[in-house]
Amino acid sequence: MYHFLALPFFVTYMKKLLIFHIIFLFSVFPIFSQKANSVVYNAIKEFEESFPEYSGKVYMTGGNGERTWEKQMEFILSRPGKYPNIQNRFSNCFGKKLPAAPSEMTAEMLSWWEREIMAQAGKPNGFAHVGGKAQDVSVRNLDLSGKQEFSKILQAHNLGIIYEIPPDSYYVSIDRATVFHCYLP
């Protein structure tokens, strides 16, 4: 008869339990809350401390590593053919070729771009920079030995690496790379 009086206590208990689990998950699994730029920053610091002869020779590029969807759209539009899946979906959806500039798009088209890019945000095979899960690092000032040592440190920090030569050469050999695209798996 008086069971309904226990309901507020039960709800309070469940809220406290939920908060405890959230705090526990973020303390035990910090990767959920990390951004690539902070992990890369720590890796660069460790690299420079371990190899002082390379101090100041690597640096993060592209700001804080987190692109807006608008910046990613401009990036896609500036490289015709480099993102065929999303470019083809756009053409199929709107029945026309891609405009050369974002200023040529309607509000409906911009809304489509935002939705499509954000659906892939933070994914290594999607748009990792948009979700803050990727950071580019210039390694153009390193010799092969420096690139190899830096690569080991990045991997020890649980980062994946794609060796690049911007603007459009990906998965090149480590000795040719001028940029390391570092991402959280």
Short mmCIF file of N, CA and C in Angstrom, two decimals:
data_model
loop_
_atom_site.label_atom_id
_atom_site.label_comp_id
_atom_site.label_asym_id
_atom_site.label_seq_id
_atom_site.Cartn_x
_atom_site.Cartn_y
_atom_site.Cartn_z
N MET A 1 0.81 -1.19 0.00
CA MET A 1 0.00 0.00 0.00
C MET A 1 0.86 1.26 0.00
N TYR A 2 2.00 1.25 0.68
CA TYR A 2 2.84 2.43 0.74
C TYR A 2 4.10 2.31 -0.15
N HIS A 3 4.08 1.42 -1.13
CA HIS A 3 5.24 1.22 -2.00
C HIS A 3 5.55 2.46 -2.83
N PHE A 4 4.55 3.25 -3.14
CA PHE A 4 4.78 4.44 -3.96
C PHE A 4 5.66 5.47 -3.24
N LEU A 5 5.75 5.38 -1.91
CA LEU A 5 6.61 6.29 -1.15
C LEU A 5 8.09 6.00 -1.40
N ALA A 6 8.42 4.78 -1.77
CA ALA A 6 9.81 4.40 -2.03
C ALA A 6 10.28 4.87 -3.39
N LEU A 7 9.40 5.24 -4.28
CA LEU A 7 9.77 5.63 -5.64
C LEU A 7 10.76 6.80 -5.68
N PRO A 8 10.57 7.91 -4.95
CA PRO A 8 11.56 8.99 -5.01
C PRO A 8 12.96 8.56 -4.56
N PHE A 9 13.03 7.70 -3.57
CA PHE A 9 14.32 7.19 -3.11
C PHE A 9 14.98 6.33 -4.17
N PHE A 10 14.18 5.52 -4.84
CA PHE A 10 14.69 4.66 -5.91
C PHE A 10 15.22 5.50 -7.08
N VAL A 11 14.49 6.54 -7.47
CA VAL A 11 14.91 7.42 -8.57
C VAL A 11 16.22 8.13 -8.20
N THR A 12 16.32 8.63 -6.99
CA THR A 12 17.55 9.28 -6.54
C THR A 12 18.71 8.31 -6.56
N TYR A 13 18.47 7.10 -6.09
CA TYR A 13 19.51 6.07 -6.10
C TYR A 13 19.96 5.77 -7.54
N MET A 14 19.05 5.64 -8.46
CA MET A 14 19.38 5.34 -9.86
C MET A 14 20.16 6.49 -10.50
N LYS A 15 19.83 7.72 -10.18
CA LYS A 15 20.57 8.87 -10.72
C LYS A 15 22.01 8.84 -10.21
N LYS A 16 22.19 8.57 -8.92
CA LYS A 16 23.53 8.51 -8.35
C LYS A 16 24.33 7.36 -8.97
N LEU A 17 23.68 6.24 -9.20
CA LEU A 17 24.34 5.09 -9.82
C LEU A 17 24.77 5.41 -11.25
N LEU A 18 23.93 6.09 -11.99
CA LEU A 18 24.25 6.49 -13.36
C LEU A 18 25.44 7.45 -13.38
N ILE A 19 25.44 8.44 -12.52
CA ILE A 19 26.54 9.40 -12.44
C ILE A 19 27.84 8.68 -12.09
N PHE A 20 27.77 7.75 -11.14
CA PHE A 20 28.95 6.97 -10.77
C PHE A 20 29.50 6.21 -11.97
N HIS A 21 28.64 5.57 -12.74
CA HIS A 21 29.09 4.79 -13.90
C HIS A 21 29.69 5.69 -14.98
N ILE A 22 29.14 6.83 -15.19
CA ILE A 22 29.69 7.77 -16.19
C ILE A 22 31.07 8.22 -15.76
N ILE A 23 31.23 8.61 -14.50
CA ILE A 23 32.53 9.03 -14.00
C ILE A 23 33.52 7.88 -14.08
N PHE A 24 33.09 6.69 -13.73
CA PHE A 24 33.95 5.51 -13.78
C PHE A 24 34.42 5.25 -15.21
N LEU A 25 33.51 5.27 -16.17
CA LEU A 25 33.89 5.01 -17.56
C LEU A 25 34.90 6.02 -18.08
N PHE A 26 34.69 7.30 -17.79
CA PHE A 26 35.60 8.32 -18.29
C PHE A 26 36.94 8.31 -17.56
N SER A 27 36.99 7.75 -16.36
CA SER A 27 38.28 7.67 -15.68
C SER A 27 39.04 6.41 -16.08
N VAL A 28 38.32 5.32 -16.31
CA VAL A 28 38.96 4.06 -16.70
C VAL A 28 39.27 4.05 -18.19
N PHE A 29 38.42 4.63 -19.00
CA PHE A 29 38.59 4.65 -20.44
C PHE A 29 38.70 6.10 -20.93
N PRO A 30 39.83 6.77 -20.67
CA PRO A 30 39.95 8.17 -21.04
C PRO A 30 39.95 8.42 -22.54
N ILE A 31 40.16 7.40 -23.36
CA ILE A 31 40.19 7.58 -24.81
C ILE A 31 38.85 8.12 -25.33
N PHE A 32 37.74 7.82 -24.61
CA PHE A 32 36.44 8.30 -25.04
C PHE A 32 36.38 9.82 -25.04
N SER A 33 37.10 10.45 -24.14
CA SER A 33 37.01 11.88 -24.01
C SER A 33 38.21 12.61 -24.62
N GLN A 34 39.17 11.88 -25.14
CA GLN A 34 40.36 12.50 -25.67
C GLN A 34 40.17 13.03 -27.08
N LYS A 35 40.91 14.05 -27.37
CA LYS A 35 41.00 14.59 -28.72
C LYS A 35 42.40 14.27 -29.21
N ALA A 36 42.52 14.05 -30.49
CA ALA A 36 43.81 13.66 -31.06
C ALA A 36 44.89 14.71 -30.81
N ASN A 37 44.51 15.99 -30.85
CA ASN A 37 45.54 17.02 -30.71
C ASN A 37 46.23 16.96 -29.34
N SER A 38 45.51 16.61 -28.28
CA SER A 38 46.15 16.54 -26.96
C SER A 38 47.08 15.32 -26.87
N VAL A 39 46.69 14.22 -27.48
CA VAL A 39 47.55 13.03 -27.47
C VAL A 39 48.80 13.29 -28.31
N VAL A 40 48.62 13.92 -29.48
CA VAL A 40 49.76 14.24 -30.35
C VAL A 40 50.69 15.23 -29.65
N TYR A 41 50.12 16.22 -28.98
CA TYR A 41 50.94 17.20 -28.25
C TYR A 41 51.85 16.49 -27.26
N ASN A 42 51.29 15.55 -26.50
CA ASN A 42 52.08 14.80 -25.52
C ASN A 42 53.15 13.95 -26.20
N ALA A 43 52.82 13.39 -27.35
CA ALA A 43 53.79 12.57 -28.09
C ALA A 43 54.94 13.44 -28.61
N ILE A 44 54.63 14.62 -29.10
CA ILE A 44 55.68 15.53 -29.58
C ILE A 44 56.60 15.92 -28.43
N LYS A 45 55.99 16.22 -27.29
CA LYS A 45 56.77 16.58 -26.11
C LYS A 45 57.73 15.44 -25.71
N GLU A 46 57.21 14.23 -25.69
CA GLU A 46 58.03 13.07 -25.35
C GLU A 46 59.14 12.86 -26.38
N PHE A 47 58.82 13.03 -27.65
CA PHE A 47 59.80 12.88 -28.73
C PHE A 47 60.94 13.89 -28.57
N GLU A 48 60.59 15.13 -28.32
CA GLU A 48 61.61 16.18 -28.18
C GLU A 48 62.46 15.99 -26.92
N GLU A 49 61.86 15.45 -25.87
CA GLU A 49 62.64 15.17 -24.65
C GLU A 49 63.58 13.98 -24.86
N SER A 50 63.10 12.99 -25.60
CA SER A 50 63.91 11.79 -25.86
C SER A 50 64.98 12.03 -26.91
N PHE A 51 64.70 12.90 -27.85
CA PHE A 51 65.62 13.17 -28.96
C PHE A 51 65.79 14.68 -29.12
N PRO A 52 66.57 15.30 -28.25
CA PRO A 52 66.70 16.77 -28.27
C PRO A 52 67.26 17.32 -29.58
N GLU A 53 67.96 16.49 -30.34
CA GLU A 53 68.48 16.96 -31.63
C GLU A 53 67.36 17.26 -32.63
N TYR A 54 66.16 16.76 -32.36
CA TYR A 54 65.01 17.01 -33.24
C TYR A 54 64.04 18.05 -32.66
N SER A 55 64.43 18.68 -31.59
CA SER A 55 63.56 19.65 -30.93
C SER A 55 63.16 20.78 -31.90
N GLY A 56 61.86 21.04 -31.96
CA GLY A 56 61.33 22.09 -32.81
C GLY A 56 61.19 21.71 -34.28
N LYS A 57 61.46 20.47 -34.62
CA LYS A 57 61.41 20.06 -36.03
C LYS A 57 60.08 19.43 -36.44
N VAL A 58 59.23 19.12 -35.48
CA VAL A 58 57.88 18.63 -35.80
C VAL A 58 56.87 19.57 -35.15
N TYR A 59 55.76 19.77 -35.82
CA TYR A 59 54.72 20.64 -35.29
C TYR A 59 53.36 20.26 -35.86
N MET A 60 52.35 20.52 -35.06
CA MET A 60 50.98 20.25 -35.48
C MET A 60 50.55 21.29 -36.51
N THR A 61 49.83 20.83 -37.52
CA THR A 61 49.34 21.74 -38.55
C THR A 61 47.82 21.77 -38.50
N GLY A 62 47.24 22.77 -39.09
CA GLY A 62 45.79 22.85 -39.18
C GLY A 62 45.10 23.25 -37.90
N GLY A 63 45.74 23.98 -37.05
CA GLY A 63 45.08 24.44 -35.83
C GLY A 63 44.97 23.34 -34.80
N ASN A 64 43.79 23.25 -34.19
CA ASN A 64 43.60 22.31 -33.09
C ASN A 64 43.19 20.91 -33.54
N GLY A 65 43.18 20.66 -34.84
CA GLY A 65 42.86 19.32 -35.32
C GLY A 65 41.38 19.04 -35.46
N GLU A 66 40.55 20.00 -35.15
CA GLU A 66 39.11 19.76 -35.25
C GLU A 66 38.51 20.72 -36.28
N ARG A 67 38.18 20.17 -37.44
CA ARG A 67 37.58 20.97 -38.50
C ARG A 67 36.09 21.11 -38.28
N THR A 68 35.55 22.22 -38.75
CA THR A 68 34.10 22.38 -38.79
C THR A 68 33.59 21.63 -40.02
N TRP A 69 32.31 21.36 -40.06
CA TRP A 69 31.77 20.69 -41.25
C TRP A 69 31.90 21.59 -42.47
N GLU A 70 31.81 22.92 -42.25
CA GLU A 70 31.94 23.86 -43.37
C GLU A 70 33.35 23.78 -43.98
N LYS A 71 34.35 23.72 -43.11
CA LYS A 71 35.74 23.64 -43.59
C LYS A 71 35.96 22.31 -44.32
N GLN A 72 35.38 21.24 -43.80
CA GLN A 72 35.51 19.93 -44.46
C GLN A 72 34.82 19.96 -45.82
N MET A 73 33.67 20.61 -45.92
CA MET A 73 32.97 20.72 -47.20
C MET A 73 33.84 21.46 -48.21
N GLU A 74 34.44 22.56 -47.78
CA GLU A 74 35.32 23.32 -48.68
C GLU A 74 36.51 22.46 -49.12
N PHE A 75 37.02 21.67 -48.21
CA PHE A 75 38.13 20.78 -48.50
C PHE A 75 37.72 19.75 -49.55
N ILE A 76 36.54 19.18 -49.41
CA ILE A 76 36.02 18.20 -50.37
C ILE A 76 35.81 18.85 -51.74
N LEU A 77 35.21 20.03 -51.74
CA LEU A 77 34.92 20.71 -53.00
C LEU A 77 36.19 21.15 -53.73
N SER A 78 37.24 21.41 -52.99
CA SER A 78 38.48 21.88 -53.62
C SER A 78 39.28 20.73 -54.23
N ARG A 79 38.84 19.50 -53.98
CA ARG A 79 39.55 18.33 -54.50
C ARG A 79 38.59 17.41 -55.26
N PRO A 80 38.21 17.82 -56.46
CA PRO A 80 37.28 16.99 -57.24
C PRO A 80 37.87 15.59 -57.48
N GLY A 81 37.06 14.58 -57.27
CA GLY A 81 37.49 13.21 -57.50
C GLY A 81 38.19 12.56 -56.33
N LYS A 82 38.59 13.31 -55.30
CA LYS A 82 39.30 12.74 -54.16
C LYS A 82 38.34 12.13 -53.13
N TYR A 83 37.10 12.54 -53.16
CA TYR A 83 36.08 12.01 -52.25
C TYR A 83 34.90 11.54 -53.10
N PRO A 84 35.09 10.51 -53.93
CA PRO A 84 34.06 10.14 -54.90
C PRO A 84 32.72 9.71 -54.28
N ASN A 85 32.75 9.05 -53.12
CA ASN A 85 31.49 8.57 -52.53
C ASN A 85 30.55 9.72 -52.19
N ILE A 86 31.03 10.65 -51.41
CA ILE A 86 30.16 11.76 -50.99
C ILE A 86 29.87 12.69 -52.16
N GLN A 87 30.83 12.86 -53.07
CA GLN A 87 30.60 13.71 -54.23
C GLN A 87 29.53 13.10 -55.14
N ASN A 88 29.57 11.78 -55.32
CA ASN A 88 28.55 11.11 -56.15
C ASN A 88 27.18 11.14 -55.48
N ARG A 89 27.15 10.96 -54.16
CA ARG A 89 25.86 11.04 -53.46
C ARG A 89 25.24 12.42 -53.61
N PHE A 90 26.08 13.45 -53.54
CA PHE A 90 25.57 14.81 -53.73
C PHE A 90 24.97 14.97 -55.13
N SER A 91 25.72 14.53 -56.13
CA SER A 91 25.25 14.65 -57.51
C SER A 91 23.97 13.87 -57.74
N ASN A 92 23.88 12.68 -57.17
CA ASN A 92 22.66 11.87 -57.31
C ASN A 92 21.48 12.51 -56.60
N CYS A 93 21.71 13.08 -55.45
CA CYS A 93 20.64 13.69 -54.66
C CYS A 93 20.09 14.94 -55.32
N PHE A 94 20.99 15.76 -55.88
CA PHE A 94 20.56 17.05 -56.42
C PHE A 94 20.55 17.09 -57.95
N GLY A 95 20.94 15.98 -58.58
CA GLY A 95 20.87 15.89 -60.03
C GLY A 95 21.77 16.85 -60.79
N LYS A 96 22.84 17.26 -60.19
CA LYS A 96 23.76 18.15 -60.89
C LYS A 96 25.18 17.96 -60.40
N LYS A 97 26.11 18.47 -61.18
CA LYS A 97 27.52 18.40 -60.79
C LYS A 97 27.75 19.33 -59.61
N LEU A 98 28.83 19.04 -58.92
CA LEU A 98 29.17 19.88 -57.78
C LEU A 98 29.49 21.30 -58.20
N PRO A 99 28.96 22.28 -57.47
CA PRO A 99 29.38 23.66 -57.71
C PRO A 99 30.83 23.84 -57.25
N ALA A 100 31.48 24.81 -57.83
CA ALA A 100 32.89 25.03 -57.50
C ALA A 100 33.06 25.71 -56.15
N ALA A 101 32.05 26.45 -55.70
CA ALA A 101 32.19 27.20 -54.45
C ALA A 101 30.96 27.02 -53.57
N PRO A 102 31.15 27.04 -52.25
CA PRO A 102 30.01 26.93 -51.33
C PRO A 102 28.99 28.05 -51.54
N SER A 103 29.43 29.20 -52.02
CA SER A 103 28.51 30.33 -52.23
C SER A 103 27.46 30.03 -53.30
N GLU A 104 27.70 29.03 -54.14
CA GLU A 104 26.75 28.65 -55.18
C GLU A 104 25.68 27.68 -54.70
N MET A 105 25.72 27.31 -53.43
CA MET A 105 24.79 26.30 -52.92
C MET A 105 23.59 26.91 -52.24
N THR A 106 22.49 26.17 -52.34
CA THR A 106 21.25 26.58 -51.68
C THR A 106 21.30 26.16 -50.21
N ALA A 107 20.36 26.64 -49.44
CA ALA A 107 20.28 26.26 -48.02
C ALA A 107 20.04 24.75 -47.89
N GLU A 108 19.24 24.20 -48.81
CA GLU A 108 18.98 22.76 -48.78
C GLU A 108 20.26 21.96 -49.04
N MET A 109 21.07 22.43 -49.97
CA MET A 109 22.34 21.76 -50.27
C MET A 109 23.30 21.84 -49.09
N LEU A 110 23.38 23.00 -48.46
CA LEU A 110 24.25 23.16 -47.30
C LEU A 110 23.81 22.27 -46.15
N SER A 111 22.51 22.16 -45.96
CA SER A 111 21.97 21.30 -44.92
C SER A 111 22.34 19.84 -45.20
N TRP A 112 22.29 19.45 -46.47
CA TRP A 112 22.67 18.10 -46.87
C TRP A 112 24.14 17.85 -46.53
N TRP A 113 25.01 18.80 -46.88
CA TRP A 113 26.44 18.65 -46.58
C TRP A 113 26.67 18.50 -45.08
N GLU A 114 26.04 19.34 -44.30
CA GLU A 114 26.22 19.26 -42.85
C GLU A 114 25.82 17.88 -42.33
N ARG A 115 24.66 17.41 -42.75
CA ARG A 115 24.15 16.11 -42.30
C ARG A 115 25.10 14.98 -42.71
N GLU A 116 25.55 14.97 -43.94
CA GLU A 116 26.42 13.92 -44.46
C GLU A 116 27.80 13.92 -43.80
N ILE A 117 28.36 15.09 -43.64
CA ILE A 117 29.69 15.18 -43.04
C ILE A 117 29.64 14.82 -41.55
N MET A 118 28.65 15.32 -40.84
CA MET A 118 28.55 15.02 -39.41
C MET A 118 28.25 13.54 -39.15
N ALA A 119 27.61 12.86 -40.11
CA ALA A 119 27.36 11.43 -39.95
C ALA A 119 28.67 10.64 -39.96
N GLN A 120 29.70 11.20 -40.57
CA GLN A 120 31.00 10.53 -40.66
C GLN A 120 32.06 11.19 -39.78
N ALA A 121 31.66 12.15 -38.98
CA ALA A 121 32.61 12.89 -38.15
C ALA A 121 33.28 11.98 -37.13
N GLY A 122 34.57 12.15 -36.99
CA GLY A 122 35.32 11.42 -35.98
C GLY A 122 35.69 10.00 -36.34
N LYS A 123 35.36 9.57 -37.53
CA LYS A 123 35.64 8.20 -37.94
C LYS A 123 36.91 8.16 -38.80
N PRO A 124 37.83 7.22 -38.51
CA PRO A 124 39.06 7.14 -39.29
C PRO A 124 38.83 7.02 -40.80
N ASN A 125 37.83 6.27 -41.21
CA ASN A 125 37.54 6.14 -42.63
C ASN A 125 36.51 7.16 -43.10
N GLY A 126 36.11 8.03 -42.21
CA GLY A 126 35.19 9.10 -42.56
C GLY A 126 35.94 10.42 -42.52
N PHE A 127 35.45 11.35 -41.71
CA PHE A 127 36.08 12.66 -41.58
C PHE A 127 36.60 12.81 -40.15
N ALA A 128 37.75 12.20 -39.91
CA ALA A 128 38.30 12.15 -38.55
C ALA A 128 38.62 13.52 -37.98
N HIS A 129 39.02 14.46 -38.82
CA HIS A 129 39.35 15.80 -38.33
C HIS A 129 38.12 16.52 -37.78
N VAL A 130 36.96 16.27 -38.38
CA VAL A 130 35.73 16.95 -37.96
C VAL A 130 35.37 16.56 -36.54
N GLY A 131 35.60 15.35 -36.17
CA GLY A 131 35.28 14.91 -34.81
C GLY A 131 36.41 15.08 -33.83
N GLY A 132 37.50 15.70 -34.26
CA GLY A 132 38.63 15.90 -33.36
C GLY A 132 39.43 14.64 -33.10
N LYS A 133 39.22 13.63 -33.91
CA LYS A 133 39.92 12.36 -33.72
C LYS A 133 41.15 12.24 -34.60
N ALA A 134 41.55 13.32 -35.25
CA ALA A 134 42.76 13.30 -36.08
C ALA A 134 43.50 14.62 -35.98
N GLN A 135 44.81 14.53 -36.13
CA GLN A 135 45.66 15.71 -36.10
C GLN A 135 46.81 15.48 -37.07
N ASP A 136 47.05 16.45 -37.95
CA ASP A 136 48.18 16.37 -38.86
C ASP A 136 49.41 16.97 -38.20
N VAL A 137 50.57 16.34 -38.47
CA VAL A 137 51.84 16.79 -37.92
C VAL A 137 52.84 16.90 -39.06
N SER A 138 53.46 18.06 -39.17
CA SER A 138 54.50 18.25 -40.17
C SER A 138 55.77 17.56 -39.70
N VAL A 139 56.33 16.72 -40.59
CA VAL A 139 57.59 16.03 -40.29
C VAL A 139 58.62 16.34 -41.38
N ARG A 140 58.36 17.38 -42.16
CA ARG A 140 59.24 17.71 -43.29
C ARG A 140 60.66 18.03 -42.87
N ASN A 141 60.86 18.42 -41.61
CA ASN A 141 62.20 18.78 -41.14
C ASN A 141 62.95 17.61 -40.50
N LEU A 142 62.35 16.41 -40.55
CA LEU A 142 63.00 15.24 -39.96
C LEU A 142 63.68 14.40 -41.04
N ASP A 143 64.79 13.77 -40.66
CA ASP A 143 65.39 12.77 -41.55
C ASP A 143 64.66 11.44 -41.31
N LEU A 144 65.04 10.41 -42.05
CA LEU A 144 64.36 9.12 -41.94
C LEU A 144 64.42 8.56 -40.52
N SER A 145 65.57 8.66 -39.89
CA SER A 145 65.71 8.15 -38.53
C SER A 145 64.76 8.88 -37.57
N GLY A 146 64.66 10.19 -37.70
CA GLY A 146 63.74 10.97 -36.86
C GLY A 146 62.30 10.58 -37.10
N LYS A 147 61.92 10.38 -38.37
CA LYS A 147 60.55 9.96 -38.69
C LYS A 147 60.24 8.60 -38.08
N GLN A 148 61.19 7.69 -38.13
CA GLN A 148 60.97 6.35 -37.57
C GLN A 148 60.81 6.41 -36.06
N GLU A 149 61.65 7.19 -35.40
CA GLU A 149 61.56 7.30 -33.94
C GLU A 149 60.26 7.99 -33.52
N PHE A 150 59.90 9.04 -34.24
CA PHE A 150 58.65 9.75 -33.92
C PHE A 150 57.45 8.84 -34.15
N SER A 151 57.50 8.06 -35.22
CA SER A 151 56.42 7.13 -35.53
C SER A 151 56.24 6.12 -34.39
N LYS A 152 57.34 5.61 -33.84
CA LYS A 152 57.27 4.66 -32.72
C LYS A 152 56.59 5.29 -31.51
N ILE A 153 56.94 6.53 -31.23
CA ILE A 153 56.35 7.22 -30.07
C ILE A 153 54.86 7.46 -30.30
N LEU A 154 54.49 7.86 -31.49
CA LEU A 154 53.06 8.06 -31.79
C LEU A 154 52.29 6.76 -31.61
N GLN A 155 52.84 5.67 -32.11
CA GLN A 155 52.17 4.37 -31.98
C GLN A 155 52.10 3.93 -30.52
N ALA A 156 53.12 4.26 -29.73
CA ALA A 156 53.09 3.94 -28.30
C ALA A 156 51.99 4.71 -27.58
N HIS A 157 51.58 5.84 -28.15
CA HIS A 157 50.47 6.63 -27.61
C HIS A 157 49.13 6.19 -28.20
N ASN A 158 49.13 5.01 -28.83
CA ASN A 158 47.92 4.42 -29.41
C ASN A 158 47.31 5.25 -30.54
N LEU A 159 48.17 5.87 -31.32
CA LEU A 159 47.71 6.63 -32.48
C LEU A 159 47.98 5.84 -33.76
N GLY A 160 47.03 5.88 -34.67
CA GLY A 160 47.27 5.35 -36.00
C GLY A 160 47.92 6.45 -36.83
N ILE A 161 48.67 6.05 -37.86
CA ILE A 161 49.38 7.04 -38.68
C ILE A 161 49.18 6.73 -40.15
N ILE A 162 48.88 7.76 -40.91
CA ILE A 162 48.88 7.67 -42.37
C ILE A 162 49.97 8.63 -42.84
N TYR A 163 50.91 8.11 -43.61
CA TYR A 163 52.01 8.92 -44.12
C TYR A 163 51.53 9.62 -45.39
N GLU A 164 51.73 10.95 -45.44
CA GLU A 164 51.19 11.75 -46.54
C GLU A 164 52.20 12.74 -47.10
N ILE A 165 51.92 13.15 -48.34
CA ILE A 165 52.56 14.31 -48.95
C ILE A 165 51.40 15.16 -49.45
N PRO A 166 51.04 16.21 -48.71
CA PRO A 166 49.92 17.05 -49.14
C PRO A 166 50.21 17.72 -50.49
N PRO A 167 49.20 18.02 -51.29
CA PRO A 167 47.81 17.98 -50.91
C PRO A 167 47.10 16.67 -51.20
N ASP A 168 47.67 15.75 -52.00
CA ASP A 168 46.84 14.60 -52.36
C ASP A 168 47.59 13.29 -52.52
N SER A 169 48.69 13.10 -51.84
CA SER A 169 49.39 11.81 -51.87
C SER A 169 49.30 11.19 -50.48
N TYR A 170 48.53 10.11 -50.39
CA TYR A 170 48.30 9.43 -49.12
C TYR A 170 48.94 8.05 -49.15
N TYR A 171 49.24 7.53 -47.99
CA TYR A 171 49.83 6.20 -47.83
C TYR A 171 51.15 6.06 -48.59
N VAL A 172 51.96 7.10 -48.52
CA VAL A 172 53.30 7.04 -49.11
C VAL A 172 54.22 6.37 -48.12
N SER A 173 55.45 6.09 -48.52
CA SER A 173 56.41 5.48 -47.60
C SER A 173 56.84 6.51 -46.56
N ILE A 174 57.27 6.02 -45.43
CA ILE A 174 57.64 6.91 -44.32
C ILE A 174 58.77 7.86 -44.72
N ASP A 175 59.70 7.40 -45.55
CA ASP A 175 60.83 8.26 -45.92
C ASP A 175 60.40 9.42 -46.82
N ARG A 176 59.32 9.25 -47.59
CA ARG A 176 58.83 10.31 -48.47
C ARG A 176 57.86 11.26 -47.77
N ALA A 177 57.25 10.82 -46.68
CA ALA A 177 56.20 11.59 -46.01
C ALA A 177 56.70 12.95 -45.50
N THR A 178 55.85 13.96 -45.67
CA THR A 178 56.13 15.27 -45.08
C THR A 178 55.12 15.59 -43.98
N VAL A 179 54.06 14.79 -43.93
CA VAL A 179 53.01 14.94 -42.91
C VAL A 179 52.63 13.57 -42.39
N PHE A 180 52.46 13.48 -41.08
CA PHE A 180 51.88 12.29 -40.46
C PHE A 180 50.44 12.66 -40.08
N HIS A 181 49.49 11.96 -40.67
CA HIS A 181 48.08 12.12 -40.28
C HIS A 181 47.88 11.15 -39.12
N CYS A 182 47.75 11.68 -37.92
CA CYS A 182 47.63 10.87 -36.70
C CYS A 182 46.17 10.82 -36.29
N TYR A 183 45.69 9.62 -35.99
CA TYR A 183 44.28 9.49 -35.62
C TYR A 183 44.10 8.51 -34.47
N LEU A 184 43.05 8.75 -33.71
CA LEU A 184 42.67 7.86 -32.63
C LEU A 184 41.82 6.74 -33.23
N PRO A 185 42.24 5.50 -33.03
CA PRO A 185 41.47 4.37 -33.61
C PRO A 185 40.11 4.19 -32.97
#
